[in-house]
DNA sequence: CGACACATGTAACACGTTACATGATTTG
DNA sequence: CAAATCATGTAACGTGTTACATGTGTCG
């Protein structure tokens, strides 16, 4: 429901049309998760269907703004007030992968862990680089999104190391690190 | 695609029927993400459609086992060999929520953060309790899944604190902790 | 004019989720 | 026998994703 509520939140700032919504979304969230323009319109259609948003008369150059309704505002406030639990989230594919790898014949769990660890480490460095580069001082939300990615990736690496220790009889190869 | 590949991995141990698959899945993954039995059959149908799995003749008591195909095996190995990137994952709803809350009029970001923090802290304690209780020594995968939840939730709490510091002019209320 | 970017929208499909219909087997 | 449990499967719907069709305005 990220996009659904995302668009709703953007419309709370004032009426906007499709392309503006995409720009505003990517401005706030950053380039981490690009938003397909088609997705904007399908989601807007569903929001109109549920009467959380209403479509305004077409502006001059074929631009049709959408406005949040009172019901939409209520829904949005509810979203902000309600905390998100881990179980509400989609199943984590990596966790499932490793849990199942343990009992899958012919799969070298150590290799799976180390491949993922290398990729996650690269991703982490890329996030850090991006944070230093494209984060302008005024864009707080963009920086926080990048920080979230960094925190999550660091946790993932720690968990992978924990897994390697838990399962691997083989040593965690201390020479493989680049500090 | 968690369930799709999950079932594929379970079938790599040998042919199984629907109910067995659900039991085996929840046995490995733990009670964290319950798997609806209907989901097993819809997913099996799609796996058969894509010829990654084949349906075997019905056993005595109306039990229909499914067997992984050669193509399925190839697909599965590819899954285990390929690392998962942060961007491959679904958009993180909490991250988006906070990023958008910052520029949404009438929303008290501090309150959003603190509500979420309290919920995450409770969730963390619940995970730790579960880890101590229901984890038998032989069930490694179940323990690793719980560890993943713990690592992720800890990272989430740290990120929330980081957010509070970044945005809140108000102090991070040092008395609100229960160590 | 022709190419390109802006802008809207629809159709088709993927996966995940739940509710429902149906039958077989066990058990009180 | 009746109720509960095991077991299979389908129908309907939700969101997310992409490809496509279409129109408009701008600029070389």
mmCIF file of C-alpha atoms (C1' of nucleotides) in Angstrom:
data_model
loop_
_atom_site.group_PDB
_atom_site.id
_atom_site.type_symbol
_atom_site.label_atom_id
_atom_site.label_comp_id
_atom_site.label_asym_id
_atom_site.label_seq_id
_atom_site.Cartn_x
_atom_site.Cartn_y
_atom_site.Cartn_z
ATOM 1 C CA UNK A 1 0.000 0.000 0.000
ATOM 2 C CA UNK A 2 3.059 2.249 -0.119
ATOM 3 C CA UNK A 3 2.104 4.029 -3.312
ATOM 4 C CA UNK A 4 -1.556 4.337 -2.453
ATOM 5 C CA UNK A 5 -0.828 6.193 0.779
ATOM 6 C CA UNK A 6 2.166 7.908 -0.737
ATOM 7 C CA UNK A 7 0.060 9.624 -3.367
ATOM 8 C CA UNK A 8 -2.552 10.439 -0.756
ATOM 9 C CA UNK A 9 0.093 12.147 1.367
ATOM 10 C CA UNK A 10 1.363 14.154 -1.593
ATOM 11 C CA UNK A 11 -2.163 15.296 -2.440
ATOM 12 C CA UNK A 12 -2.566 16.546 1.114
ATOM 13 C CA UNK A 13 -0.164 19.333 0.127
ATOM 14 C CA UNK A 14 -2.646 20.414 -2.546
ATOM 15 C CA UNK A 15 -4.142 19.221 -5.841
ATOM 16 C CA UNK A 16 -1.665 17.780 -8.313
ATOM 17 C CA UNK A 17 -1.730 15.915 -11.591
ATOM 18 C CA UNK A 18 -0.058 12.657 -12.534
ATOM 19 C CA UNK A 19 3.347 13.799 -13.663
ATOM 20 C CA UNK A 20 3.658 16.198 -10.755
ATOM 21 C CA UNK A 21 2.887 13.366 -8.379
ATOM 22 C CA UNK A 22 5.641 11.231 -9.791
ATOM 23 C CA UNK A 23 8.132 14.092 -9.613
ATOM 24 C CA UNK A 24 7.143 14.920 -6.049
ATOM 25 C CA UNK A 25 7.336 11.271 -5.024
ATOM 26 C CA UNK A 26 10.797 10.775 -6.446
ATOM 27 C CA UNK A 27 11.884 14.111 -5.034
ATOM 28 C CA UNK A 28 10.911 13.009 -1.522
ATOM 29 C CA UNK A 29 11.881 9.366 -1.673
ATOM 30 C CA UNK A 30 14.953 9.764 -3.837
ATOM 31 C CA UNK A 31 16.031 7.644 -6.754
ATOM 32 C CA UNK A 32 16.010 4.526 -4.564
ATOM 33 C CA UNK A 33 12.639 3.291 -5.795
ATOM 34 C CA UNK A 34 11.723 4.806 -9.144
ATOM 35 C CA UNK A 35 7.997 5.176 -9.690
ATOM 36 C CA UNK A 36 6.587 4.168 -13.046
ATOM 37 C CA UNK A 37 4.194 6.775 -14.425
ATOM 38 C CA UNK A 38 1.653 4.119 -15.359
ATOM 39 C CA UNK A 39 1.528 3.089 -11.725
ATOM 40 C CA UNK A 40 0.532 6.603 -10.777
ATOM 41 C CA UNK A 41 -2.543 6.501 -12.973
ATOM 42 C CA UNK A 42 -3.674 3.015 -12.011
ATOM 43 C CA UNK A 43 -3.332 3.937 -8.352
ATOM 44 C CA UNK A 44 -5.128 7.244 -8.850
ATOM 45 C CA UNK A 45 -7.952 5.332 -10.518
ATOM 46 C CA UNK A 46 -8.248 3.056 -7.499
ATOM 47 C CA UNK A 47 -8.162 6.011 -5.115
ATOM 48 C CA UNK A 48 -10.988 7.657 -7.056
ATOM 49 C CA UNK A 49 -12.907 4.376 -7.028
ATOM 50 C CA UNK A 50 -12.609 4.284 -3.226
ATOM 51 C CA UNK A 51 -13.576 7.964 -3.010
ATOM 52 C CA UNK A 52 -10.388 8.963 -1.213
ATOM 53 C CA UNK A 53 -9.508 11.262 -4.082
ATOM 54 C CA UNK A 54 -11.560 13.135 -6.652
ATOM 55 C CA UNK A 55 -10.668 14.079 -10.191
ATOM 56 C CA UNK A 56 -10.924 17.782 -11.036
ATOM 57 C CA UNK A 57 -11.855 19.265 -14.427
ATOM 58 C CA UNK A 58 -9.034 19.171 -16.942
ATOM 59 C CA UNK A 59 -6.700 22.133 -16.896
ATOM 60 C CA UNK A 60 -5.575 23.961 -20.058
ATOM 61 C CA UNK A 61 -2.935 21.730 -21.552
ATOM 62 C CA UNK A 62 -4.578 18.405 -20.851
ATOM 63 C CA UNK A 63 -3.446 18.321 -17.244
ATOM 64 C CA UNK A 64 -5.975 16.783 -14.903
ATOM 65 C CA UNK A 65 -5.424 17.567 -11.226
ATOM 66 C CA UNK A 66 -6.655 15.301 -8.439
ATOM 67 C CA UNK A 67 -7.766 16.450 -5.019
ATOM 68 C CA UNK A 68 -7.872 14.500 -1.756
ATOM 69 C CA UNK A 69 -11.328 14.132 -0.199
ATOM 70 C CA UNK A 70 -12.378 14.353 3.440
ATOM 71 C CA UNK A 71 -12.496 10.543 3.585
ATOM 72 C CA UNK A 72 -9.031 10.459 2.074
ATOM 73 C CA UNK A 73 -7.752 12.818 4.728
ATOM 74 C CA UNK A 74 -9.184 10.586 7.463
ATOM 75 C CA UNK A 75 -7.608 7.511 5.889
ATOM 76 C CA UNK A 76 -4.260 9.291 5.636
ATOM 77 C CA UNK A 77 -4.248 10.398 9.247
ATOM 78 C CA UNK A 78 -5.046 6.829 10.236
ATOM 79 C CA UNK A 79 -2.049 5.637 8.261
ATOM 80 C CA UNK A 80 0.266 8.073 10.011
ATOM 81 C CA UNK A 81 -1.135 7.207 13.427
ATOM 82 C CA UNK A 82 -0.837 3.439 13.043
ATOM 83 C CA UNK A 83 2.538 1.812 13.528
ATOM 84 C CA UNK A 84 3.708 -0.822 11.062
ATOM 85 C CA UNK A 85 4.554 -4.265 12.418
ATOM 86 C CA UNK A 86 7.173 -6.594 10.988
ATOM 87 C CA UNK A 87 4.483 -9.144 10.228
ATOM 88 C CA UNK A 88 2.455 -6.594 8.223
ATOM 89 C CA UNK A 89 5.333 -6.460 5.794
ATOM 90 C CA UNK A 90 5.815 -8.806 2.867
ATOM 91 C CA UNK A 91 7.820 -11.919 3.596
ATOM 92 C CA UNK A 92 11.537 -11.203 3.450
ATOM 93 C CA UNK A 93 12.921 -13.164 0.534
ATOM 94 C CA UNK A 94 16.493 -13.316 1.773
ATOM 95 C CA UNK A 95 15.492 -14.668 5.176
ATOM 96 C CA UNK A 96 13.357 -17.336 3.558
ATOM 97 C CA UNK A 97 16.085 -18.190 1.111
ATOM 98 C CA UNK A 98 18.651 -18.840 3.785
ATOM 99 C CA UNK A 99 16.257 -20.679 6.059
ATOM 100 C CA UNK A 100 15.348 -23.046 3.245
ATOM 101 C CA UNK A 101 18.875 -23.365 1.896
ATOM 102 C CA UNK A 102 19.798 -25.103 5.138
ATOM 103 C CA UNK A 103 17.665 -28.131 4.347
ATOM 104 C CA UNK A 104 17.896 -28.139 0.567
ATOM 105 C CA UNK A 105 20.072 -30.957 -0.796
ATOM 106 C CA UNK A 106 22.901 -29.913 -3.073
ATOM 107 C CA UNK A 107 22.993 -26.310 -1.879
ATOM 108 C CA UNK A 108 26.154 -24.921 -0.328
ATOM 109 C CA UNK A 109 24.757 -22.538 2.283
ATOM 110 C CA UNK A 110 28.140 -21.025 2.966
ATOM 111 C CA UNK A 111 28.436 -20.015 -0.659
ATOM 112 C CA UNK A 112 24.962 -18.486 -0.672
ATOM 113 C CA UNK A 113 25.809 -16.472 2.424
ATOM 114 C CA UNK A 114 29.117 -15.244 1.094
ATOM 115 C CA UNK A 115 27.727 -14.290 -2.307
ATOM 116 C CA UNK A 116 24.991 -12.293 -0.655
ATOM 117 C CA UNK A 117 27.413 -10.728 1.781
ATOM 118 C CA UNK A 118 29.621 -9.476 -1.015
ATOM 119 C CA UNK A 119 26.646 -8.020 -2.862
ATOM 120 C CA UNK A 120 25.278 -6.367 0.269
ATOM 121 C CA UNK A 121 28.662 -4.873 1.059
ATOM 122 C CA UNK A 122 28.851 -3.407 -2.440
ATOM 123 C CA UNK A 123 25.319 -2.053 -2.085
ATOM 124 C CA UNK A 124 26.227 -0.474 1.250
ATOM 125 C CA UNK A 125 29.217 1.312 -0.219
ATOM 126 C CA UNK A 126 27.075 2.535 -3.091
ATOM 127 C CA UNK A 127 24.477 3.937 -0.680
ATOM 128 C CA UNK A 128 27.155 5.702 1.327
ATOM 129 C CA UNK A 129 28.656 7.170 -1.833
ATOM 130 C CA UNK A 130 25.239 8.390 -2.933
ATOM 131 C CA UNK A 131 24.590 9.906 0.477
ATOM 132 C CA UNK A 132 27.778 11.938 0.298
ATOM 133 C CA UNK A 133 27.196 12.999 -3.297
ATOM 134 C CA UNK A 134 23.629 13.807 -4.177
ATOM 135 C CA UNK A 135 22.268 14.810 -0.822
ATOM 136 C CA UNK A 136 21.725 18.529 -0.757
ATOM 137 C CA UNK A 137 21.399 20.103 2.656
ATOM 138 C CA UNK A 138 17.756 21.026 2.183
ATOM 139 C CA UNK A 139 16.568 17.569 1.177
ATOM 140 C CA UNK A 140 16.046 15.940 4.572
ATOM 141 C CA UNK A 141 13.704 13.185 3.446
ATOM 142 C CA UNK A 142 16.037 12.005 0.706
ATOM 143 C CA UNK A 143 18.842 11.726 3.238
ATOM 144 C CA UNK A 144 16.659 9.811 5.692
ATOM 145 C CA UNK A 145 15.669 7.323 2.997
ATOM 146 C CA UNK A 146 19.314 6.716 2.192
ATOM 147 C CA UNK A 147 20.031 6.336 5.907
ATOM 148 C CA UNK A 148 17.287 3.735 6.125
ATOM 149 C CA UNK A 149 18.884 1.787 3.302
ATOM 150 C CA UNK A 150 22.243 2.031 5.043
ATOM 151 C CA UNK A 151 20.922 0.893 8.418
ATOM 152 C CA UNK A 152 19.040 -1.999 6.821
ATOM 153 C CA UNK A 153 21.985 -3.121 4.753
ATOM 154 C CA UNK A 154 24.325 -2.972 7.721
ATOM 155 C CA UNK A 155 21.897 -5.093 9.711
ATOM 156 C CA UNK A 156 21.712 -7.520 6.824
ATOM 157 C CA UNK A 157 25.493 -7.899 6.742
ATOM 158 C CA UNK A 158 25.631 -8.431 10.485
ATOM 159 C CA UNK A 159 22.920 -11.064 10.198
ATOM 160 C CA UNK A 160 24.779 -12.817 7.399
ATOM 161 C CA UNK A 161 27.904 -12.961 9.542
ATOM 162 C CA UNK A 162 25.810 -14.292 12.376
ATOM 163 C CA UNK A 163 24.454 -16.968 10.039
ATOM 164 C CA UNK A 164 27.926 -17.909 8.860
ATOM 165 C CA UNK A 165 29.008 -18.360 12.470
ATOM 166 C CA UNK A 166 25.882 -20.275 13.432
ATOM 167 C CA UNK A 167 26.025 -22.796 10.651
ATOM 168 C CA UNK A 168 29.475 -22.811 9.135
ATOM 169 C CA UNK A 169 31.853 -25.232 10.757
ATOM 170 C CA UNK A 170 34.333 -23.523 8.430
ATOM 171 C CA UNK A 171 35.995 -20.375 9.771
ATOM 172 C CA UNK A 172 34.617 -16.961 8.712
ATOM 173 C CA UNK A 173 37.784 -16.326 6.576
ATOM 174 C CA UNK A 174 39.187 -13.268 8.352
ATOM 175 C CA UNK A 175 41.366 -12.315 5.385
ATOM 176 C CA UNK A 176 38.433 -11.643 3.071
ATOM 177 C CA UNK A 177 37.645 -8.223 4.523
ATOM 178 C CA UNK A 178 38.509 -4.876 2.995
ATOM 179 C CA UNK A 179 38.392 -2.302 5.815
ATOM 180 C CA UNK B 1 8.444 -14.561 -5.339
ATOM 181 C CA UNK B 2 9.200 -15.874 -1.839
ATOM 182 C CA UNK B 3 6.542 -18.541 -1.862
ATOM 183 C CA UNK B 4 7.172 -19.612 -5.428
ATOM 184 C CA UNK B 5 10.822 -20.355 -4.761
ATOM 185 C CA UNK B 6 10.091 -21.515 -1.260
ATOM 186 C CA UNK B 7 7.863 -24.313 -2.483
ATOM 187 C CA UNK B 8 10.374 -25.145 -5.173
ATOM 188 C CA UNK B 9 13.081 -25.513 -2.545
ATOM 189 C CA UNK B 10 10.890 -27.750 -0.409
ATOM 190 C CA UNK B 11 10.094 -29.957 -3.389
ATOM 191 C CA UNK B 12 13.817 -30.382 -4.007
ATOM 192 C CA UNK B 13 13.822 -32.589 -0.899
ATOM 193 C CA UNK B 14 11.362 -34.899 -2.618
ATOM 194 C CA UNK B 15 7.769 -34.982 -3.879
ATOM 195 C CA UNK B 16 5.192 -33.574 -1.473
ATOM 196 C CA UNK B 17 1.541 -32.638 -1.499
ATOM 197 C CA UNK B 18 -0.110 -29.361 -0.508
ATOM 198 C CA UNK B 19 -0.618 -29.818 3.187
ATOM 199 C CA UNK B 20 2.859 -31.269 3.632
ATOM 200 C CA UNK B 21 4.299 -28.242 1.858
ATOM 201 C CA UNK B 22 2.581 -25.866 4.198
ATOM 202 C CA UNK B 23 3.735 -27.804 7.257
ATOM 203 C CA UNK B 24 7.297 -27.980 5.985
ATOM 204 C CA UNK B 25 7.306 -24.276 5.145
ATOM 205 C CA UNK B 26 6.077 -23.221 8.557
ATOM 206 C CA UNK B 27 8.426 -25.705 10.185
ATOM 207 C CA UNK B 28 11.423 -24.079 8.475
ATOM 208 C CA UNK B 29 10.349 -20.454 8.545
ATOM 209 C CA UNK B 30 8.641 -20.539 11.900
ATOM 210 C CA UNK B 31 5.365 -18.944 12.875
ATOM 211 C CA UNK B 32 6.594 -15.527 11.760
ATOM 212 C CA UNK B 33 4.800 -15.589 8.421
ATOM 213 C CA UNK B 34 1.939 -18.064 8.417
ATOM 214 C CA UNK B 35 1.218 -19.554 5.011
ATOM 215 C CA UNK B 36 -2.394 -19.826 3.923
ATOM 216 C CA UNK B 37 -3.195 -23.230 2.456
ATOM 217 C CA UNK B 38 -5.016 -21.644 -0.465
ATOM 218 C CA UNK B 39 -1.839 -19.843 -1.394
ATOM 219 C CA UNK B 40 -0.039 -23.156 -1.642
ATOM 220 C CA UNK B 41 -2.417 -24.413 -4.296
ATOM 221 C CA UNK B 42 -2.541 -21.226 -6.347
ATOM 222 C CA UNK B 43 1.249 -21.118 -6.337
ATOM 223 C CA UNK B 44 1.512 -24.808 -7.210
ATOM 224 C CA UNK B 45 -0.826 -24.169 -10.131
ATOM 225 C CA UNK B 46 1.430 -21.412 -11.408
ATOM 226 C CA UNK B 47 4.518 -23.576 -10.971
ATOM 227 C CA UNK B 48 2.880 -26.346 -12.990
ATOM 228 C CA UNK B 49 1.848 -23.803 -15.626
ATOM 229 C CA UNK B 50 5.488 -22.712 -15.941
ATOM 230 C CA UNK B 51 6.640 -26.362 -16.003
ATOM 231 C CA UNK B 52 8.889 -25.992 -12.978
ATOM 232 C CA UNK B 53 6.829 -28.587 -11.144
ATOM 233 C CA UNK B 54 4.723 -31.513 -12.307
ATOM 234 C CA UNK B 55 1.664 -33.005 -10.701
ATOM 235 C CA UNK B 56 1.852 -36.724 -9.953
ATOM 236 C CA UNK B 57 -1.079 -39.196 -10.007
ATOM 237 C CA UNK B 58 -3.280 -38.963 -6.936
ATOM 238 C CA UNK B 59 -2.261 -41.091 -4.001
ATOM 239 C CA UNK B 60 -4.694 -43.257 -2.035
ATOM 240 C CA UNK B 61 -6.530 -40.833 0.186
ATOM 241 C CA UNK B 62 -6.911 -38.000 -2.269
ATOM 242 C CA UNK B 63 -3.362 -36.733 -1.725
ATOM 243 C CA UNK B 64 -1.741 -35.403 -4.865
ATOM 244 C CA UNK B 65 2.031 -35.097 -4.695
ATOM 245 C CA UNK B 66 3.984 -32.659 -6.834
ATOM 246 C CA UNK B 67 7.486 -33.183 -8.126
ATOM 247 C CA UNK B 68 10.079 -30.605 -9.167
ATOM 248 C CA UNK B 69 11.184 -30.811 -12.814
ATOM 249 C CA UNK B 70 14.648 -30.434 -14.294
ATOM 250 C CA UNK B 71 13.747 -26.876 -15.341
ATOM 251 C CA UNK B 72 12.563 -26.222 -11.800
ATOM 252 C CA UNK B 73 15.865 -27.448 -10.416
ATOM 253 C CA UNK B 74 17.743 -25.092 -12.727
ATOM 254 C CA UNK B 75 15.537 -22.176 -11.718
ATOM 255 C CA UNK B 76 16.035 -22.989 -8.046
ATOM 256 C CA UNK B 77 19.814 -23.161 -8.311
ATOM 257 C CA UNK B 78 19.734 -19.802 -10.070
ATOM 258 C CA UNK B 79 17.741 -18.358 -7.185
ATOM 259 C CA UNK B 80 20.265 -19.584 -4.636
ATOM 260 C CA UNK B 81 23.203 -18.333 -6.685
ATOM 261 C CA UNK B 82 21.842 -14.838 -7.264
ATOM 262 C CA UNK B 83 22.129 -12.274 -4.490
ATOM 263 C CA UNK B 84 19.138 -10.109 -3.652
ATOM 264 C CA UNK B 85 19.569 -6.351 -3.884
ATOM 265 C CA UNK B 86 17.763 -3.803 -1.733
ATOM 266 C CA UNK B 87 16.123 -2.367 -4.819
ATOM 267 C CA UNK B 88 14.740 -5.771 -5.849
ATOM 268 C CA UNK B 89 12.664 -5.689 -2.683
ATOM 269 C CA UNK B 90 9.263 -4.086 -2.347
ATOM 270 C CA UNK B 91 9.259 -0.458 -1.294
ATOM 271 C CA UNK B 92 9.624 -0.151 2.466
ATOM 272 C CA UNK B 93 6.396 1.332 3.751
ATOM 273 C CA UNK B 94 7.823 2.758 6.954
ATOM 274 C CA UNK B 95 10.634 4.559 5.163
ATOM 275 C CA UNK B 96 8.194 6.076 2.712
ATOM 276 C CA UNK B 97 5.822 7.017 5.479
ATOM 277 C CA UNK B 98 8.420 8.980 7.387
ATOM 278 C CA UNK B 99 9.905 10.581 4.318
ATOM 279 C CA UNK B 100 6.503 11.860 3.281
ATOM 280 C CA UNK B 101 5.385 12.799 6.790
ATOM 281 C CA UNK B 102 8.108 15.444 6.784
ATOM 282 C CA UNK B 103 6.363 17.495 4.120
ATOM 283 C CA UNK B 104 2.754 16.662 4.891
ATOM 284 C CA UNK B 105 0.864 19.562 6.500
ATOM 285 C CA UNK B 106 -0.810 18.820 9.807
ATOM 286 C CA UNK B 107 1.324 15.767 10.589
ATOM 287 C CA UNK B 108 3.436 15.704 13.727
ATOM 288 C CA UNK B 109 6.471 13.735 12.570
ATOM 289 C CA UNK B 110 7.803 13.392 16.078
ATOM 290 C CA UNK B 111 4.623 11.675 17.147
ATOM 291 C CA UNK B 112 4.746 9.301 14.185
ATOM 292 C CA UNK B 113 8.331 8.395 15.026
ATOM 293 C CA UNK B 114 7.655 7.829 18.699
ATOM 294 C CA UNK B 115 4.532 5.741 18.088
ATOM 295 C CA UNK B 116 6.446 3.538 15.711
ATOM 296 C CA UNK B 117 9.407 3.324 18.043
ATOM 297 C CA UNK B 118 7.239 2.084 20.881
ATOM 298 C CA UNK B 119 5.630 -0.537 18.653
ATOM 299 C CA UNK B 120 8.985 -1.677 17.278
ATOM 300 C CA UNK B 121 10.404 -1.970 20.771
ATOM 301 C CA UNK B 122 7.470 -4.125 21.832
ATOM 302 C CA UNK B 123 7.909 -6.260 18.706
ATOM 303 C CA UNK B 124 11.591 -6.680 19.468
ATOM 304 C CA UNK B 125 10.908 -7.893 22.990
ATOM 305 C CA UNK B 126 8.324 -10.306 21.662
ATOM 306 C CA UNK B 127 10.824 -11.720 19.153
ATOM 307 C CA UNK B 128 13.445 -12.161 21.857
ATOM 308 C CA UNK B 129 10.935 -13.889 24.116
ATOM 309 C CA UNK B 130 9.931 -16.212 21.286
ATOM 310 C CA UNK B 131 13.551 -16.973 20.529
ATOM 311 C CA UNK B 132 14.189 -18.043 24.109
ATOM 312 C CA UNK B 133 10.972 -20.040 24.355
ATOM 313 C CA UNK B 134 10.016 -21.975 21.276
ATOM 314 C CA UNK B 135 13.383 -22.489 19.695
ATOM 315 C CA UNK B 136 14.437 -26.069 20.057
ATOM 316 C CA UNK B 137 18.108 -26.798 19.636
ATOM 317 C CA UNK B 138 17.667 -28.771 16.429
ATOM 318 C CA UNK B 139 15.674 -26.121 14.593
ATOM 319 C CA UNK B 140 18.453 -23.946 13.205
ATOM 320 C CA UNK B 141 16.442 -22.287 10.450
ATOM 321 C CA UNK B 142 13.673 -21.210 12.810
ATOM 322 C CA UNK B 143 16.250 -19.571 15.053
ATOM 323 C CA UNK B 144 17.906 -17.791 12.142
ATOM 324 C CA UNK B 145 14.575 -16.388 10.983
ATOM 325 C CA UNK B 146 13.925 -15.013 14.451
ATOM 326 C CA UNK B 147 17.437 -13.586 14.506
ATOM 327 C CA UNK B 148 16.718 -11.859 11.204
ATOM 328 C CA UNK B 149 13.597 -10.292 12.687
ATOM 329 C CA UNK B 150 15.605 -9.181 15.706
ATOM 330 C CA UNK B 151 18.434 -7.674 13.665
ATOM 331 C CA UNK B 152 15.963 -5.873 11.398
ATOM 332 C CA UNK B 153 13.898 -4.529 14.257
ATOM 333 C CA UNK B 154 16.978 -3.294 16.101
ATOM 334 C CA UNK B 155 18.106 -1.515 12.960
ATOM 335 C CA UNK B 156 14.665 0.005 12.629
ATOM 336 C CA UNK B 157 14.775 1.364 16.164
ATOM 337 C CA UNK B 158 18.227 2.804 15.618
ATOM 338 C CA UNK B 159 17.021 4.443 12.418
ATOM 339 C CA UNK B 160 14.010 5.899 14.180
ATOM 340 C CA UNK B 161 16.270 7.411 16.835
ATOM 341 C CA UNK B 162 18.462 8.761 14.099
ATOM 342 C CA UNK B 163 15.393 10.323 12.483
ATOM 343 C CA UNK B 164 14.290 11.878 15.764
ATOM 344 C CA UNK B 165 17.710 13.438 16.150
ATOM 345 C CA UNK B 166 17.840 14.618 12.550
ATOM 346 C CA UNK B 167 14.505 16.335 12.499
ATOM 347 C CA UNK B 168 13.342 16.931 16.048
ATOM 348 C CA UNK B 169 14.343 20.238 17.477
ATOM 349 C CA UNK B 170 12.804 18.726 20.612
ATOM 350 C CA UNK B 171 15.114 16.615 22.761
ATOM 351 C CA UNK B 172 14.997 12.826 22.398
ATOM 352 C CA UNK B 173 13.406 12.521 25.907
ATOM 353 C CA UNK B 174 16.095 10.507 27.675
ATOM 354 C CA UNK B 175 13.691 9.458 30.439
ATOM 355 C CA UNK B 176 11.396 7.518 28.126
ATOM 356 C CA UNK B 177 13.589 4.425 28.014
ATOM 357 C CA UNK B 178 12.977 1.191 29.889
ATOM 358 C CA UNK B 179 16.305 -0.648 29.982
ATOM 359 C "C1'" DC C 1 7.724 19.322 -40.671
ATOM 360 C "C1'" DG C 2 9.709 15.913 -37.654
ATOM 361 C "C1'" DA C 3 11.549 14.525 -33.357
ATOM 362 C "C1'" DC C 4 11.211 14.796 -28.633
ATOM 363 C "C1'" DA C 5 9.432 15.489 -24.104
ATOM 364 C "C1'" DC C 6 5.176 16.054 -21.497
ATOM 365 C "C1'" DA C 7 0.833 14.119 -20.206
ATOM 366 C "C1'" DT C 8 -3.086 10.866 -19.688
ATOM 367 C "C1'" DG C 9 -4.931 6.669 -19.647
ATOM 368 C "C1'" DT C 10 -5.968 1.437 -20.516
ATOM 369 C "C1'" DA C 11 -5.035 -3.503 -20.994
ATOM 370 C "C1'" DA C 12 -2.842 -7.431 -19.573
ATOM 371 C "C1'" DC C 13 -0.461 -9.909 -16.365
ATOM 372 C "C1'" DA C 14 2.218 -11.111 -11.990
ATOM 373 C "C1'" DC C 15 1.918 -12.410 -7.252
ATOM 374 C "C1'" DG C 16 -0.447 -12.576 -2.721
ATOM 375 C "C1'" DT C 17 -4.759 -13.090 -0.052
ATOM 376 C "C1'" DT C 18 -9.089 -14.640 1.406
ATOM 377 C "C1'" DA C 19 -13.505 -16.911 1.082
ATOM 378 C "C1'" DC C 20 -15.840 -20.557 -0.570
ATOM 379 C "C1'" DA C 21 -17.143 -25.356 -2.350
ATOM 380 C "C1'" DT C 22 -16.130 -30.051 -2.041
ATOM 381 C "C1'" DG C 23 -14.746 -34.517 -0.674
ATOM 382 C "C1'" DA C 24 -12.333 -38.124 2.505
ATOM 383 C "C1'" DT C 25 -11.008 -39.628 7.029
ATOM 384 C "C1'" DT C 26 -10.973 -39.791 11.792
ATOM 385 C "C1'" DT C 27 -13.143 -39.542 16.303
ATOM 386 C "C1'" DG C 28 -16.527 -38.605 20.017
ATOM 387 C "C1'" DC D 1 -24.279 -40.420 13.001
ATOM 388 C "C1'" DA D 2 -22.299 -35.862 13.605
ATOM 389 C "C1'" DA D 3 -18.504 -32.948 14.104
ATOM 390 C "C1'" DA D 4 -13.827 -31.996 13.455
ATOM 391 C "C1'" DT D 5 -9.783 -32.416 10.765
ATOM 392 C "C1'" DC D 6 -7.277 -33.323 6.605
ATOM 393 C "C1'" DA D 7 -6.972 -32.386 1.850
ATOM 394 C "C1'" DT D 8 -7.715 -30.284 -2.788
ATOM 395 C "C1'" DG D 9 -8.993 -26.853 -5.539
ATOM 396 C "C1'" DT D 10 -11.375 -22.469 -7.607
ATOM 397 C "C1'" DA D 11 -13.166 -17.737 -7.781
ATOM 398 C "C1'" DA D 12 -12.680 -13.137 -6.855
ATOM 399 C "C1'" DC D 13 -10.179 -9.363 -5.547
ATOM 400 C "C1'" DG D 14 -6.068 -6.391 -4.140
ATOM 401 C "C1'" DT D 15 -1.697 -4.147 -5.306
ATOM 402 C "C1'" DG D 16 2.290 -3.625 -8.303
ATOM 403 C "C1'" DT D 17 4.345 -3.673 -12.995
ATOM 404 C "C1'" DT D 18 4.935 -3.092 -17.734
ATOM 405 C "C1'" DA D 19 3.678 -2.254 -22.492
ATOM 406 C "C1'" DC D 20 0.944 0.097 -25.396
ATOM 407 C "C1'" DA D 21 -2.174 3.746 -27.558
ATOM 408 C "C1'" DT D 22 -3.045 8.439 -27.753
ATOM 409 C "C1'" DG D 23 -2.792 13.336 -27.650
ATOM 410 C "C1'" DT D 24 -0.268 18.017 -26.990
ATOM 411 C "C1'" DG D 25 3.158 21.289 -26.946
ATOM 412 C "C1'" DT D 26 7.952 22.731 -28.076
ATOM 413 C "C1'" DC D 27 12.071 23.355 -30.627
ATOM 414 C "C1'" DG D 28 15.604 22.612 -34.221
#
